[in-house]
Amino acid sequence: MVHDKERAMEPIEFLQMLKLTDDFHGKPFVLMDWQHEVLWDVYGTVTDEGYRQYRYAYLEIPKKNAKTTTIAGLAVYHLTCDGPEGQIYCCAADRQQATLVYKAARSMIDQDETLGDLLKITDSRKEIENVETGTILKVLSAEAYSKHGINPTVVIFDELHAQPNRDLWDVMTFGAGAARKEPLWWVITTAGDDPDRHSIGWEVHEYAERLIDGEIEDPNWYAKIYAAPEDADIFDEETWYKANPSLGKTIDIQTIRQESIAAKNSESSERLFRWLRLNQWISLKRVGWQPLTLWDETNGEWELSELVGKKCYPGLDLSSTTDITAACYLFPPQDGLSDWRAVFDAWIPEDSMKERVKHDKVPYDKWVNQKYIHATPGNVVDYEFVESRIISASKQYNMQTLGTDPWNSRMLTQRLMKAGVDVVEVQQNIKNMSPAMKTLEHLFKTGNFTHEKNPVARWCWGNVVVSTDGNENIKPMKNKSKERIDLTVAMINAMATAMLFEDVESVYEDRGVRAF
C-alpha cells in the first residue's frame, strides 16, 4: 500500500468548498482534525495499480459529532466527481433514517449555485442525479429483497446498528459492485443497544475491533472507532474528549456536564450516557438477574481438553415441545483446576428452527453451524440425542450425580440410570434454587468461577428474570423472562446438585478469595 496525496486531497478540498447544514447552516465546511485524518487515509491509500485500497470504511462515533454531515458531504463529492453512470445508495434501517443523509446533501447542493445546475434533485423519489454523467444517488431502507441486481459505486450505511436484520447488508455487499473498479462501502454508525449481540451491527463492529487490535488483517477494510473503554471513568472529562473528537465544536461541553449529573443520579440516564455520549455498546438489559458484563468478565482462558477426566456435576433442563433443552457440566475446584468451571450443551428441534430464527430474531441457525446448539430431527427435541450425549460425557469426564428438573424427565432419567448415570431431581422452587443461585452469584463476583465462551449461554444469562420472597430468596422465572433461559437453569441445577456433595465454602478457607 502507498499513499497518494493528490487523491487524498481531492475529497478534502471538495468538502471544504461546501456549506454546512442544520444549526451551522451557511457556514463554511471546515474539516475537523479527525475528519481530515479519516479522509486522508481512506481516499489516499492506494494499490500499486493506483486504485483505492479500501473498499470498506467503518467509522463508529457518538451522536452529534457531525457524522451525518461528513457522509453527506462525501455523497455530494461522489455525485460530482465520480465517473459516468455511478450508483450511490444511502441505506438505513428505515426510510426516515436513510433520508437524513439525503436531506443534508440536498441542503449543501441548494447552497451552491454551480452544484444546483449540475445535480438534479427529485424529492418525490429521494433521488439526486448528475445530469452530465448520469451518476445517481438513491435512498434505500431495510426492505432488502427488491435490491438484487444493483451495481453500486458507493454504498452508505447510516446507523448500521439499527438494522432489524442482516438482509439489507447481505444484499448490498455480497457480489454488489463486483463490476466496479473502485466500489466503496461507507459504514458510519454509533454504538448499538444490543446486549444479546445478535445484530449485524455488532458483527461488523466486532470485525472492526479485531482489525484495529491487529487480531486479523484485511487490506480491504479501514476502521476507526471513537468510544470510551468499558473500564474508563465515565465522569472524567478527559474520557469525554477521547470519545467525542468534535467536543467543543459541534457539542457543547456544558451539555455533557449536565448529562453526566443526570447519569450519576439515575441508572437509566447512565445507560443513555454510556451509549449515546461515550459510544459504548450496551451490555445491560432493562431487567434481569445479573448483568451481562459479569458474564463477559468471567470468560475462561482455558482449553476444553483441560477438563477431560475431571470430576463434574451435570445439570439438565428439559424443554417443552419446541424450546431449548440444555445441559451444563459443572467442574468444582480439584487437582489441576483452581476454580469452578462450566461448559454447556444445547438442543433444538430442527423443523421449527428456521421459523423461530425469523420470528424470534435469534440466530439459532448460526449457533447450530458453530456447534453451540445441536439440531435434532423433527419438530420436538429428540431426547435420544440428549441421552447419547450425556452418556458420552460420562465417559469423557469423571461425571458425578446429574441434577435435573423433574418435569417431563422421568423416562429419560430412567434410561440414564440404567446406563450407570446417577440422577437426583432438583425441584424448581425457591427453596431448592435460591441457595444455588446465590452461590453462583458469589462465585462469579469473587472471581472463583469461569465458563467457556458460549454465545447461547451468554444470551440465556442475560435473559433471566427472578422472583423473590420476603426473605430475599430468589428463583428464575421462565414465564416472565422474555426469551430463553434454559442454559442458565441447567447451570443452577448443576450447582444445586454439586452443593449436595461439595463443601463450597471450604474452597475460600483453603486459599482465600480471588479478585479480578
Short mmCIF file of C-alpha atoms in Angstrom, two decimals:
data_model
loop_
_atom_site.label_atom_id
_atom_site.label_comp_id
_atom_site.label_asym_id
_atom_site.label_seq_id
_atom_site.Cartn_x
_atom_site.Cartn_y
_atom_site.Cartn_z
CA MET A 1 0.00 0.00 0.00
CA VAL A 2 1.16 3.50 -0.82
CA HIS A 3 -0.31 6.94 -0.16
CA ASP A 4 -1.32 9.30 -2.97
CA LYS A 5 -1.53 12.85 -1.62
CA GLU A 6 -3.36 14.20 -4.67
CA ARG A 7 -6.08 11.57 -4.44
CA ALA A 8 -6.50 12.23 -0.71
CA MET A 9 -6.71 15.99 -1.16
CA GLU A 10 -9.43 15.89 -3.82
CA PRO A 11 -12.31 14.98 -1.43
CA ILE A 12 -10.74 17.02 1.39
CA GLU A 13 -10.65 20.16 -0.73
CA PHE A 14 -14.06 19.45 -2.24
CA LEU A 15 -15.81 19.15 1.13
CA GLN A 16 -14.27 22.42 2.28
CA MET A 17 -15.91 24.21 -0.65
CA LEU A 18 -19.34 23.19 0.66
CA LYS A 19 -21.56 24.89 3.23
CA LEU A 20 -22.77 23.27 6.43
CA THR A 21 -26.38 22.48 7.32
CA ASP A 22 -28.79 22.46 10.26
CA ASP A 23 -27.53 24.52 13.23
CA PHE A 24 -24.46 25.55 11.22
CA HIS A 25 -26.35 26.34 8.01
CA GLY A 26 -24.41 28.60 5.66
CA LYS A 27 -21.08 28.33 7.48
CA PRO A 28 -18.03 27.02 5.60
CA PHE A 29 -17.38 23.29 5.86
CA VAL A 30 -14.02 23.40 7.63
CA LEU A 31 -12.87 19.86 8.35
CA MET A 32 -12.00 18.99 11.92
CA ASP A 33 -8.76 17.11 12.56
CA TRP A 34 -10.46 13.72 12.86
CA GLN A 35 -12.40 14.22 9.62
CA HIS A 36 -9.23 15.21 7.78
CA GLU A 37 -7.43 12.13 9.12
CA VAL A 38 -10.16 9.70 8.08
CA LEU A 39 -10.49 11.13 4.57
CA TRP A 40 -6.71 11.30 4.18
CA ASP A 41 -6.46 7.60 5.00
CA VAL A 42 -9.49 6.26 3.11
CA TYR A 43 -9.07 8.20 -0.12
CA GLY A 44 -5.30 8.49 -0.20
CA THR A 45 -4.30 4.88 0.43
CA VAL A 46 -3.97 3.19 -2.97
CA THR A 47 -2.87 -0.08 -4.51
CA ASP A 48 0.14 -0.48 -6.76
CA GLU A 49 -2.27 -0.02 -9.69
CA GLY A 50 -3.42 3.34 -8.31
CA TYR A 51 -6.90 2.30 -7.21
CA ARG A 52 -8.27 2.99 -3.73
CA GLN A 53 -7.03 0.30 -1.37
CA TYR A 54 -10.02 0.35 0.97
CA ARG A 55 -13.39 -0.93 -0.18
CA TYR A 56 -14.96 -0.71 3.28
CA ALA A 57 -14.59 2.33 5.54
CA TYR A 58 -16.02 1.80 9.04
CA LEU A 59 -16.50 4.86 11.26
CA GLU A 60 -18.10 4.43 14.68
CA ILE A 61 -18.58 7.65 16.60
CA PRO A 62 -21.04 9.06 19.18
CA LYS A 63 -24.04 11.17 18.19
CA LYS A 64 -23.66 14.85 17.37
CA ASN A 65 -20.06 14.51 16.20
CA ALA A 66 -21.00 15.52 12.62
CA LYS A 67 -21.03 12.04 11.14
CA THR A 68 -24.15 12.73 9.03
CA THR A 69 -22.63 15.99 7.79
CA THR A 70 -19.41 14.19 6.90
CA ILE A 71 -21.05 11.42 4.94
CA ALA A 72 -23.49 13.82 3.23
CA GLY A 73 -20.53 15.88 2.01
CA LEU A 74 -18.90 12.71 0.68
CA ALA A 75 -22.14 11.76 -1.08
CA VAL A 76 -22.08 15.14 -2.88
CA TYR A 77 -18.41 14.61 -3.69
CA HIS A 78 -19.04 11.25 -5.33
CA LEU A 79 -22.09 12.58 -7.18
CA THR A 80 -19.99 15.39 -8.61
CA CYS A 81 -16.57 13.85 -9.17
CA ASP A 82 -17.12 10.15 -9.92
CA GLY A 83 -17.11 8.79 -13.44
CA PRO A 84 -20.17 8.20 -15.63
CA GLU A 85 -23.20 6.15 -14.57
CA GLY A 86 -22.26 5.70 -10.95
CA GLN A 87 -24.79 4.39 -8.43
CA ILE A 88 -24.72 5.77 -4.89
CA TYR A 89 -27.09 4.34 -2.27
CA CYS A 90 -27.96 5.67 1.19
CA CYS A 91 -29.05 2.71 3.31
CA ALA A 92 -30.54 2.65 6.79
CA ALA A 93 -32.95 0.70 8.98
CA ASP A 94 -35.91 2.74 7.79
CA ARG A 95 -36.59 5.30 5.09
CA GLN A 96 -36.68 8.19 7.56
CA GLN A 97 -33.15 7.43 8.79
CA ALA A 98 -31.86 6.87 5.26
CA THR A 99 -33.32 10.21 4.23
CA LEU A 100 -31.20 12.16 6.75
CA VAL A 101 -28.07 11.90 4.61
CA TYR A 102 -30.10 12.77 1.51
CA LYS A 103 -31.55 15.88 3.16
CA ALA A 104 -28.13 17.09 4.34
CA ALA A 105 -26.69 16.51 0.85
CA ARG A 106 -29.62 18.39 -0.73
CA SER A 107 -29.06 21.34 1.62
CA MET A 108 -25.39 21.52 0.63
CA ILE A 109 -26.34 21.44 -3.04
CA ASP A 110 -29.02 24.12 -2.58
CA GLN A 111 -26.38 26.44 -1.08
CA ASP A 112 -24.09 26.17 -4.14
CA GLU A 113 -25.31 27.62 -7.45
CA THR A 114 -22.86 25.59 -9.55
CA LEU A 115 -23.90 22.32 -7.94
CA GLY A 116 -27.56 23.30 -8.28
CA ASP A 117 -27.14 23.46 -12.06
CA LEU A 118 -25.25 20.16 -12.23
CA LEU A 119 -27.21 17.99 -9.78
CA LYS A 120 -30.93 17.43 -10.37
CA ILE A 121 -32.94 16.78 -7.18
CA THR A 122 -36.19 14.76 -7.27
CA ASP A 123 -37.68 14.93 -3.80
CA SER A 124 -40.63 12.67 -4.57
CA ARG A 125 -38.25 9.76 -5.22
CA LYS A 126 -35.48 10.92 -2.88
CA GLU A 127 -33.04 10.91 -5.77
CA ILE A 128 -30.24 13.20 -6.92
CA GLU A 129 -28.78 12.84 -10.42
CA ASN A 130 -25.70 14.31 -12.07
CA VAL A 131 -27.18 15.50 -15.38
CA GLU A 132 -23.82 15.31 -17.16
CA THR A 133 -22.52 11.91 -16.01
CA GLY A 134 -25.74 10.10 -15.14
CA THR A 135 -24.43 9.22 -11.68
CA ILE A 136 -27.35 8.95 -9.29
CA LEU A 137 -27.91 8.87 -5.52
CA LYS A 138 -30.89 6.92 -4.15
CA VAL A 139 -32.32 6.29 -0.70
CA LEU A 140 -32.90 2.68 0.36
CA SER A 141 -34.30 1.21 3.56
CA ALA A 142 -34.36 -2.25 5.10
CA GLU A 143 -36.89 -3.87 2.76
CA ALA A 144 -33.99 -5.74 1.19
CA TYR A 145 -35.37 -8.26 -1.20
CA SER A 146 -36.02 -5.87 -4.10
CA LYS A 147 -32.40 -4.69 -4.19
CA HIS A 148 -30.83 -7.61 -6.08
CA GLY A 149 -29.16 -6.72 -9.36
CA ILE A 150 -27.84 -3.29 -8.39
CA ASN A 151 -24.29 -2.29 -9.34
CA PRO A 152 -23.19 0.32 -6.79
CA THR A 153 -20.13 2.51 -6.87
CA VAL A 154 -20.72 3.83 -3.34
CA VAL A 155 -22.95 2.42 -0.59
CA ILE A 156 -23.54 4.43 2.59
CA PHE A 157 -24.83 2.53 5.62
CA ASP A 158 -26.09 5.02 8.19
CA GLU A 159 -26.57 3.65 11.74
CA LEU A 160 -25.85 0.02 10.86
CA HIS A 161 -26.52 -0.93 14.49
CA ALA A 162 -30.25 -0.22 13.96
CA GLN A 163 -30.74 -2.67 11.07
CA PRO A 164 -33.56 -5.08 12.07
CA ASN A 165 -31.74 -8.00 10.44
CA ARG A 166 -28.80 -8.66 8.14
CA ASP A 167 -30.79 -8.86 4.88
CA LEU A 168 -30.04 -5.38 3.53
CA TRP A 169 -26.37 -5.66 4.47
CA ASP A 170 -26.02 -9.00 2.70
CA VAL A 171 -27.78 -7.83 -0.45
CA MET A 172 -25.81 -4.59 -0.64
CA THR A 173 -22.40 -6.20 -0.04
CA PHE A 174 -22.35 -9.76 -1.36
CA GLY A 175 -21.44 -9.56 -5.04
CA ALA A 176 -22.66 -5.97 -5.35
CA GLY A 177 -20.23 -3.65 -7.08
CA ALA A 178 -18.21 -6.56 -8.48
CA ALA A 179 -18.09 -4.90 -11.89
CA ARG A 180 -16.77 -1.60 -10.49
CA LYS A 181 -13.08 -0.70 -10.28
CA GLU A 182 -13.29 1.21 -7.00
CA PRO A 183 -16.51 0.40 -5.13
CA LEU A 184 -16.69 1.90 -1.66
CA TRP A 185 -18.89 0.98 1.28
CA TRP A 186 -19.10 3.64 3.99
CA VAL A 187 -20.39 2.30 7.31
CA ILE A 188 -20.98 5.21 9.63
CA THR A 189 -22.72 4.42 12.89
CA THR A 190 -22.98 4.89 16.62
CA ALA A 191 -22.77 2.02 19.09
CA GLY A 192 -25.82 -0.18 19.43
CA ASP A 193 -28.33 -1.10 22.09
CA ASP A 194 -27.76 -4.82 21.56
CA PRO A 195 -26.93 -6.67 24.78
CA ASP A 196 -27.60 -10.05 23.15
CA ARG A 197 -25.02 -9.39 20.40
CA HIS A 198 -27.33 -10.70 17.67
CA SER A 199 -27.26 -7.81 15.22
CA ILE A 200 -25.33 -7.31 12.00
CA GLY A 201 -24.21 -4.03 13.59
CA TRP A 202 -22.44 -5.90 16.39
CA GLU A 203 -20.98 -8.41 13.94
CA VAL A 204 -19.38 -5.66 11.84
CA HIS A 205 -18.34 -3.69 14.96
CA GLU A 206 -16.57 -6.77 16.33
CA TYR A 207 -14.82 -7.28 12.99
CA ALA A 208 -13.66 -3.64 13.05
CA GLU A 209 -12.36 -4.01 16.61
CA ARG A 210 -10.35 -7.07 15.65
CA LEU A 211 -8.86 -5.14 12.73
CA ILE A 212 -7.90 -2.23 14.97
CA ASP A 213 -6.42 -4.55 17.61
CA GLY A 214 -4.35 -6.34 14.98
CA GLU A 215 -6.01 -9.72 15.58
CA ILE A 216 -6.83 -10.03 11.88
CA GLU A 217 -5.64 -8.43 8.67
CA ASP A 218 -7.90 -7.34 5.84
CA PRO A 219 -6.45 -4.82 3.38
CA ASN A 220 -9.94 -4.07 2.07
CA TRP A 221 -11.11 -2.59 5.38
CA TYR A 222 -10.42 0.72 7.12
CA ALA A 223 -11.78 1.04 10.66
CA LYS A 224 -11.92 3.90 13.14
CA ILE A 225 -13.83 3.73 16.44
CA TYR A 226 -14.25 6.62 18.88
CA ALA A 227 -15.52 5.28 22.20
CA ALA A 228 -14.76 5.18 25.91
CA PRO A 229 -13.30 1.86 27.14
CA GLU A 230 -15.61 -0.20 29.33
CA ASP A 231 -13.37 0.37 32.37
CA ALA A 232 -12.95 4.13 31.83
CA ASP A 233 -14.10 6.68 34.40
CA ILE A 234 -17.24 7.88 32.62
CA PHE A 235 -17.31 11.10 34.67
CA ASP A 236 -13.78 12.16 33.75
CA GLU A 237 -13.90 14.95 31.15
CA GLU A 238 -10.79 13.55 29.50
CA THR A 239 -12.83 10.42 28.74
CA TRP A 240 -15.49 12.57 27.07
CA TYR A 241 -12.95 14.23 24.79
CA LYS A 242 -11.41 10.92 23.74
CA ALA A 243 -14.81 9.50 22.80
CA ASN A 244 -16.07 12.71 21.14
CA PRO A 245 -13.49 14.18 18.74
CA SER A 246 -15.89 17.03 17.88
CA LEU A 247 -16.42 18.06 21.52
CA GLY A 248 -16.09 21.82 21.82
CA LYS A 249 -17.01 22.31 18.16
CA THR A 250 -20.30 20.56 17.38
CA ILE A 251 -21.01 19.59 21.01
CA ASP A 252 -21.08 21.99 23.96
CA ILE A 253 -19.11 20.78 26.98
CA GLN A 254 -21.78 22.21 29.28
CA THR A 255 -24.34 19.87 27.72
CA ILE A 256 -22.17 16.85 28.54
CA ARG A 257 -21.62 18.11 32.09
CA GLN A 258 -25.36 18.41 32.65
CA GLU A 259 -25.97 14.94 31.25
CA SER A 260 -23.23 13.47 33.45
CA ILE A 261 -25.00 14.79 36.55
CA ALA A 262 -28.17 13.02 35.47
CA ALA A 263 -26.13 9.85 34.82
CA LYS A 264 -24.82 9.91 38.40
CA ASN A 265 -28.34 10.08 39.78
CA SER A 266 -30.19 7.62 37.53
CA GLU A 267 -29.36 4.16 36.18
CA SER A 268 -31.44 4.79 33.06
CA SER A 269 -29.64 8.10 32.45
CA GLU A 270 -26.27 6.42 32.96
CA ARG A 271 -27.25 3.80 30.40
CA LEU A 272 -28.06 6.51 27.83
CA PHE A 273 -24.94 8.47 28.72
CA ARG A 274 -22.72 5.45 28.16
CA TRP A 275 -24.48 4.56 24.92
CA LEU A 276 -25.06 7.89 23.18
CA ARG A 277 -22.27 10.07 24.62
CA LEU A 278 -19.48 7.56 25.19
CA ASN A 279 -20.36 5.19 22.35
CA GLN A 280 -20.31 2.05 24.50
CA TRP A 281 -22.27 -0.93 23.24
CA ILE A 282 -24.94 -1.58 25.84
CA SER A 283 -24.32 -4.72 27.91
CA LEU A 284 -27.17 -4.25 30.36
CA LYS A 285 -30.74 -5.31 29.75
CA ARG A 286 -33.58 -3.34 31.26
CA VAL A 287 -34.47 -6.18 33.64
CA GLY A 288 -32.59 -9.22 34.78
CA TRP A 289 -30.83 -11.18 37.47
CA GLN A 290 -27.16 -10.35 36.83
CA PRO A 291 -25.58 -8.06 34.20
CA LEU A 292 -24.02 -9.40 31.05
CA THR A 293 -20.83 -7.57 31.98
CA LEU A 294 -20.40 -10.07 34.84
CA TRP A 295 -20.69 -12.94 32.37
CA ASP A 296 -18.21 -11.33 29.99
CA GLU A 297 -15.69 -10.72 32.79
CA THR A 298 -15.67 -14.43 33.69
CA ASN A 299 -14.93 -15.96 30.29
CA GLY A 300 -12.44 -18.76 30.89
CA GLU A 301 -8.96 -18.59 29.39
CA TRP A 302 -8.59 -22.35 29.36
CA GLU A 303 -8.95 -25.20 26.89
CA LEU A 304 -11.73 -27.81 26.98
CA SER A 305 -9.05 -30.50 26.88
CA GLU A 306 -8.08 -29.49 30.44
CA LEU A 307 -11.42 -30.86 31.67
CA VAL A 308 -11.08 -34.39 30.31
CA GLY A 309 -11.20 -36.88 33.17
CA LYS A 310 -12.08 -34.22 35.74
CA LYS A 311 -14.87 -34.55 38.28
CA CYS A 312 -18.07 -32.75 37.26
CA TYR A 313 -21.71 -32.38 38.19
CA PRO A 314 -24.05 -32.13 35.20
CA GLY A 315 -27.30 -30.20 35.31
CA LEU A 316 -30.15 -30.73 32.86
CA ASP A 317 -33.10 -28.53 31.89
CA LEU A 318 -35.55 -30.31 29.60
CA SER A 319 -37.66 -28.36 27.18
CA SER A 320 -41.28 -28.38 26.19
CA THR A 321 -42.01 -29.41 22.61
CA THR A 322 -40.24 -26.57 20.76
CA ASP A 323 -37.92 -24.99 23.32
CA ILE A 324 -34.22 -25.48 24.02
CA THR A 325 -33.07 -28.45 26.06
CA ALA A 326 -29.87 -27.61 27.93
CA ALA A 327 -27.10 -29.34 29.84
CA CYS A 328 -24.38 -27.77 31.97
CA TYR A 329 -21.28 -29.67 33.07
CA LEU A 330 -20.03 -28.04 36.27
CA PHE A 331 -16.49 -28.74 37.47
CA PRO A 332 -15.58 -27.92 41.10
CA PRO A 333 -12.03 -26.92 42.09
CA GLN A 334 -9.78 -30.01 42.14
CA ASP A 335 -6.28 -31.06 41.16
CA GLY A 336 -5.48 -29.10 38.01
CA LEU A 337 -8.48 -26.76 38.33
CA SER A 338 -8.18 -23.72 40.59
CA ASP A 339 -11.77 -22.51 40.16
CA TRP A 340 -15.28 -23.66 39.31
CA ARG A 341 -15.77 -24.13 35.57
CA ALA A 342 -18.79 -24.66 33.34
CA VAL A 343 -19.34 -25.92 29.81
CA PHE A 344 -22.65 -26.41 28.03
CA ASP A 345 -24.67 -28.42 25.54
CA ALA A 346 -27.98 -27.40 23.97
CA TRP A 347 -30.53 -28.99 21.63
CA ILE A 348 -33.31 -27.54 19.49
CA PRO A 349 -35.84 -29.18 17.10
CA GLU A 350 -34.69 -28.76 13.51
CA ASP A 351 -38.10 -28.42 11.83
CA SER A 352 -39.18 -25.27 13.66
CA MET A 353 -35.75 -23.65 13.81
CA LYS A 354 -35.97 -21.53 10.64
CA GLU A 355 -39.35 -20.13 11.61
CA ARG A 356 -38.05 -19.31 15.08
CA VAL A 357 -35.00 -17.55 13.63
CA LYS A 358 -37.34 -15.32 11.61
CA HIS A 359 -39.97 -14.84 14.32
CA ASP A 360 -37.73 -14.56 17.41
CA LYS A 361 -34.86 -12.78 15.61
CA VAL A 362 -32.45 -15.10 17.40
CA PRO A 363 -29.63 -16.70 15.33
CA TYR A 364 -30.29 -20.34 16.23
CA ASP A 365 -29.14 -21.42 12.76
CA LYS A 366 -25.81 -19.62 13.20
CA TRP A 367 -25.33 -21.21 16.62
CA VAL A 368 -26.09 -24.65 15.15
CA ASN A 369 -23.46 -24.10 12.45
CA GLN A 370 -20.98 -23.06 15.13
CA LYS A 371 -21.77 -26.24 17.15
CA TYR A 372 -23.11 -24.35 20.18
CA ILE A 373 -26.55 -25.94 19.64
CA HIS A 374 -27.41 -29.36 18.23
CA ALA A 375 -30.46 -29.50 15.92
CA THR A 376 -32.36 -32.78 16.30
CA PRO A 377 -34.64 -34.09 13.51
CA GLY A 378 -38.37 -33.39 13.79
CA ASN A 379 -40.49 -30.74 15.47
CA VAL A 380 -39.61 -31.64 19.07
CA VAL A 381 -36.26 -32.26 20.73
CA ASP A 382 -35.37 -35.91 20.37
CA TYR A 383 -34.27 -37.00 23.83
CA GLU A 384 -32.33 -39.95 22.39
CA PHE A 385 -29.75 -37.41 21.21
CA VAL A 386 -29.64 -35.91 24.70
CA GLU A 387 -29.26 -39.32 26.28
CA SER A 388 -26.47 -40.26 23.88
CA ARG A 389 -24.54 -37.07 24.58
CA ILE A 390 -24.81 -37.37 28.36
CA ILE A 391 -23.64 -40.98 28.26
CA SER A 392 -20.76 -39.88 26.04
CA ALA A 393 -19.93 -37.08 28.50
CA SER A 394 -19.92 -39.59 31.36
CA LYS A 395 -17.03 -41.33 29.61
CA GLN A 396 -15.28 -38.04 28.77
CA TYR A 397 -15.49 -36.62 32.30
CA ASN A 398 -15.49 -38.13 35.80
CA MET A 399 -19.22 -37.48 35.99
CA GLN A 400 -20.84 -37.44 39.42
CA THR A 401 -24.58 -37.13 40.09
CA LEU A 402 -26.74 -35.43 37.46
CA GLY A 403 -29.35 -32.91 38.64
CA THR A 404 -32.49 -32.43 36.61
CA ASP A 405 -35.85 -30.73 36.65
CA PRO A 406 -38.41 -33.46 37.42
CA TRP A 407 -40.77 -32.11 34.74
CA ASN A 408 -41.02 -34.48 31.79
CA SER A 409 -37.73 -36.14 32.69
CA ARG A 410 -38.66 -39.48 34.25
CA MET A 411 -38.34 -41.65 31.11
CA LEU A 412 -35.02 -40.08 30.14
CA THR A 413 -33.57 -40.29 33.64
CA GLN A 414 -34.61 -43.94 33.94
CA ARG A 415 -32.68 -44.74 30.77
CA LEU A 416 -29.68 -42.74 32.02
CA MET A 417 -29.72 -44.58 35.34
CA LYS A 418 -29.74 -47.92 33.51
CA ALA A 419 -26.65 -46.66 31.67
CA GLY A 420 -24.94 -46.03 35.00
CA VAL A 421 -25.60 -42.28 35.45
CA ASP A 422 -26.64 -41.29 38.99
CA VAL A 423 -29.57 -38.84 38.94
CA VAL A 424 -31.16 -36.57 41.52
CA GLU A 425 -34.23 -34.39 40.99
CA VAL A 426 -33.94 -30.67 41.67
CA GLN A 427 -37.36 -29.23 42.45
CA GLN A 428 -37.81 -25.91 40.61
CA ASN A 429 -38.81 -23.82 43.61
CA ILE A 430 -37.28 -21.06 45.70
CA LYS A 431 -36.19 -23.45 48.46
CA ASN A 432 -34.02 -25.53 46.12
CA MET A 433 -32.88 -22.91 43.60
CA SER A 434 -32.12 -19.84 45.71
CA PRO A 435 -29.06 -21.29 47.51
CA ALA A 436 -27.57 -22.41 44.19
CA MET A 437 -28.22 -19.03 42.55
CA LYS A 438 -26.70 -17.10 45.44
CA THR A 439 -23.68 -19.42 45.44
CA LEU A 440 -23.21 -18.85 41.71
CA GLU A 441 -23.53 -15.10 42.17
CA HIS A 442 -20.90 -15.17 44.92
CA LEU A 443 -18.51 -17.31 42.88
CA PHE A 444 -18.91 -15.10 39.81
CA LYS A 445 -18.35 -11.87 41.72
CA THR A 446 -15.34 -13.11 43.65
CA GLY A 447 -13.53 -14.43 40.59
CA ASN A 448 -13.86 -18.09 41.55
CA PHE A 449 -15.99 -19.14 38.57
CA THR A 450 -15.19 -19.22 34.85
CA HIS A 451 -17.04 -20.66 31.89
CA GLU A 452 -16.46 -21.42 28.24
CA LYS A 453 -17.11 -18.64 25.72
CA ASN A 454 -20.56 -19.66 24.56
CA PRO A 455 -22.96 -17.12 22.98
CA VAL A 456 -26.04 -19.22 23.75
CA ALA A 457 -25.17 -19.46 27.43
CA ARG A 458 -24.40 -15.72 27.48
CA TRP A 459 -27.77 -14.94 25.89
CA CYS A 460 -29.64 -17.10 28.41
CA TRP A 461 -27.76 -15.49 31.32
CA GLY A 462 -28.88 -12.05 30.22
CA ASN A 463 -32.50 -13.15 29.82
CA VAL A 464 -33.06 -14.28 33.42
CA VAL A 465 -35.73 -12.50 35.43
CA VAL A 466 -36.11 -13.57 39.07
CA SER A 467 -38.87 -13.71 41.63
CA THR A 468 -38.13 -13.03 45.30
CA ASP A 469 -39.81 -13.74 48.59
CA GLY A 470 -39.84 -11.71 51.81
CA ASN A 471 -36.51 -13.23 52.85
CA GLU A 472 -34.75 -12.21 49.63
CA ASN A 473 -34.70 -15.78 48.34
CA ILE A 474 -34.82 -15.97 44.56
CA LYS A 475 -35.63 -18.28 41.65
CA PRO A 476 -35.62 -17.81 37.88
CA MET A 477 -38.99 -17.16 36.27
CA LYS A 478 -39.40 -18.79 32.88
CA ASN A 479 -42.84 -17.30 32.41
CA LYS A 480 -41.54 -13.75 32.99
CA SER A 481 -38.26 -13.98 31.10
CA LYS A 482 -38.89 -12.69 27.58
CA GLU A 483 -36.51 -15.15 25.93
CA ARG A 484 -34.93 -18.50 26.70
CA ILE A 485 -33.02 -19.05 29.96
CA ASP A 486 -32.53 -22.82 29.68
CA LEU A 487 -28.72 -22.96 29.82
CA THR A 488 -28.70 -20.80 32.95
CA VAL A 489 -31.32 -23.03 34.58
CA ALA A 490 -29.20 -26.08 33.71
CA MET A 491 -26.24 -24.38 35.42
CA ILE A 492 -28.35 -23.64 38.51
CA ASN A 493 -29.49 -27.29 38.61
CA ALA A 494 -25.86 -28.39 38.32
CA MET A 495 -24.81 -26.14 41.21
CA ALA A 496 -27.77 -27.27 43.35
CA THR A 497 -26.59 -30.83 42.80
CA ALA A 498 -22.92 -30.05 43.47
CA MET A 499 -23.85 -28.40 46.76
CA LEU A 500 -25.25 -31.73 47.96
CA PHE A 501 -21.77 -33.23 47.77
CA GLU A 502 -19.22 -30.37 47.79
CA ASP A 503 -18.28 -28.01 50.63
CA VAL A 504 -18.30 -24.81 48.57
CA GLU A 505 -17.17 -22.51 51.38
CA SER A 506 -14.10 -24.61 52.20
CA VAL A 507 -12.55 -23.51 48.92
CA TYR A 508 -12.20 -19.95 50.24
CA GLU A 509 -10.99 -21.07 53.66
CA ASP A 510 -8.16 -23.02 51.99
CA ARG A 511 -6.91 -20.39 49.55
CA GLY A 512 -8.88 -17.21 50.04
CA VAL A 513 -10.95 -15.24 47.61
CA ARG A 514 -9.51 -14.38 44.21
CA ALA A 515 -10.16 -10.98 42.69
CA PHE A 516 -10.41 -9.87 39.07
#
